[in-house]
Coordinates of C-alpha atoms in Angstrom, one line a residue:
X739 CA -6.0 -62.9 -155.8
X740 CA -8.7 -65.4 -155.1
X741 CA -9.3 -63.9 -151.6
X742 CA -9.9 -60.6 -153.3
X743 CA -12.7 -62.1 -155.4
X744 CA -10.8 -62.6 -158.6
X745 CA -11.0 -65.8 -160.6
X746 CA -7.8 -66.6 -162.4
X747 CA -8.7 -67.3 -166.1
X748 CA -5.2 -67.7 -167.6
X749 CA -1.5 -67.3 -166.7
X750 CA 0.8 -66.3 -169.6
X751 CA 4.3 -67.0 -168.2
X752 CA 6.2 -67.3 -171.5
X753 CA 5.4 -63.8 -172.7
X754 CA 8.0 -61.0 -172.7
X755 CA 5.9 -59.5 -169.8
X756 CA 4.2 -62.2 -167.7
X757 CA 0.4 -61.6 -167.5
X758 CA -2.3 -63.0 -165.2
X759 CA -5.8 -62.8 -166.7
X760 CA -8.5 -62.6 -164.1
X761 CA -12.3 -62.2 -163.9
X762 CA -14.2 -60.4 -161.2
X763 CA -17.8 -61.2 -160.6
X764 CA -20.1 -58.6 -159.0
X765 CA -23.7 -59.1 -157.8
X766 CA -25.8 -56.1 -158.8
X767 CA -29.2 -55.3 -157.3
X768 CA -31.6 -53.4 -159.5
X769 CA -34.5 -51.4 -158.2
X770 CA -36.8 -54.5 -158.4
X771 CA -34.6 -56.3 -155.9
X772 CA -33.5 -58.8 -158.6
X773 CA -29.9 -59.9 -158.4
X774 CA -27.9 -59.9 -161.6
X775 CA -24.4 -61.2 -161.9
X776 CA -22.0 -59.1 -163.9
X777 CA -18.3 -59.6 -164.4
X778 CA -15.3 -57.7 -165.8
X779 CA -11.9 -58.9 -166.9
X780 CA -8.6 -57.7 -165.6
X781 CA -5.1 -58.3 -166.9
X782 CA -2.3 -58.0 -164.3
X783 CA 1.2 -57.6 -165.6
X784 CA 4.5 -57.4 -163.8
X785 CA 7.6 -55.3 -164.5
X786 CA 6.0 -53.3 -167.3
X787 CA 6.6 -49.6 -166.8
X788 CA 5.4 -48.7 -170.2
X789 CA 1.9 -50.0 -169.5
X790 CA 1.9 -48.1 -166.2
X791 CA 2.6 -44.8 -167.9
X792 CA 0.2 -45.5 -170.7
X793 CA -2.6 -46.1 -168.2
X794 CA -1.7 -42.8 -166.4
X795 CA -1.7 -40.9 -169.7
X796 CA -5.2 -42.3 -170.6
X797 CA -6.4 -41.4 -167.1
X798 CA -5.1 -37.8 -167.6
X799 CA -6.9 -37.6 -171.0
X800 CA -10.1 -38.9 -169.4
X801 CA -9.9 -36.4 -166.6
X802 CA -9.5 -33.6 -169.2
X803 CA -12.5 -34.7 -171.3
X804 CA -15.1 -37.3 -170.2
X805 CA -15.7 -38.5 -173.7
X806 CA -12.2 -40.1 -173.9
X807 CA -13.2 -42.9 -171.5
X808 CA -16.1 -43.8 -173.7
X809 CA -13.9 -43.8 -176.8
X810 CA -11.3 -46.0 -175.0
X811 CA -13.9 -48.5 -174.0
X812 CA -15.2 -48.6 -177.6
X813 CA -11.8 -49.2 -179.1
X814 CA -11.1 -51.9 -176.5
X815 CA -14.4 -53.7 -177.4
X816 CA -13.7 -53.3 -181.1
X817 CA -10.2 -54.8 -180.7
X818 CA -11.5 -57.7 -178.6
X819 CA -14.2 -58.6 -181.1
X820 CA -11.8 -58.3 -184.0
X821 CA -9.6 -61.2 -182.8

């Protein structure tokens, strides 16, 4: 994972479904040639077919209507800040 540019933030081995929490940093150049670092977090799970099918279903919804992706991001942000 590190060779792919992912920083491992946490490993949750004791969960019902093991999860690796990672962060990916990206350098972004704006029009003024200023570099800005941005990052996004990724959770990788193993042997979790339900999550796979849920992701595919959300993708199908987003392909059907572009507003679904924005609502999903909003709900995810709300849930994360609520913790």
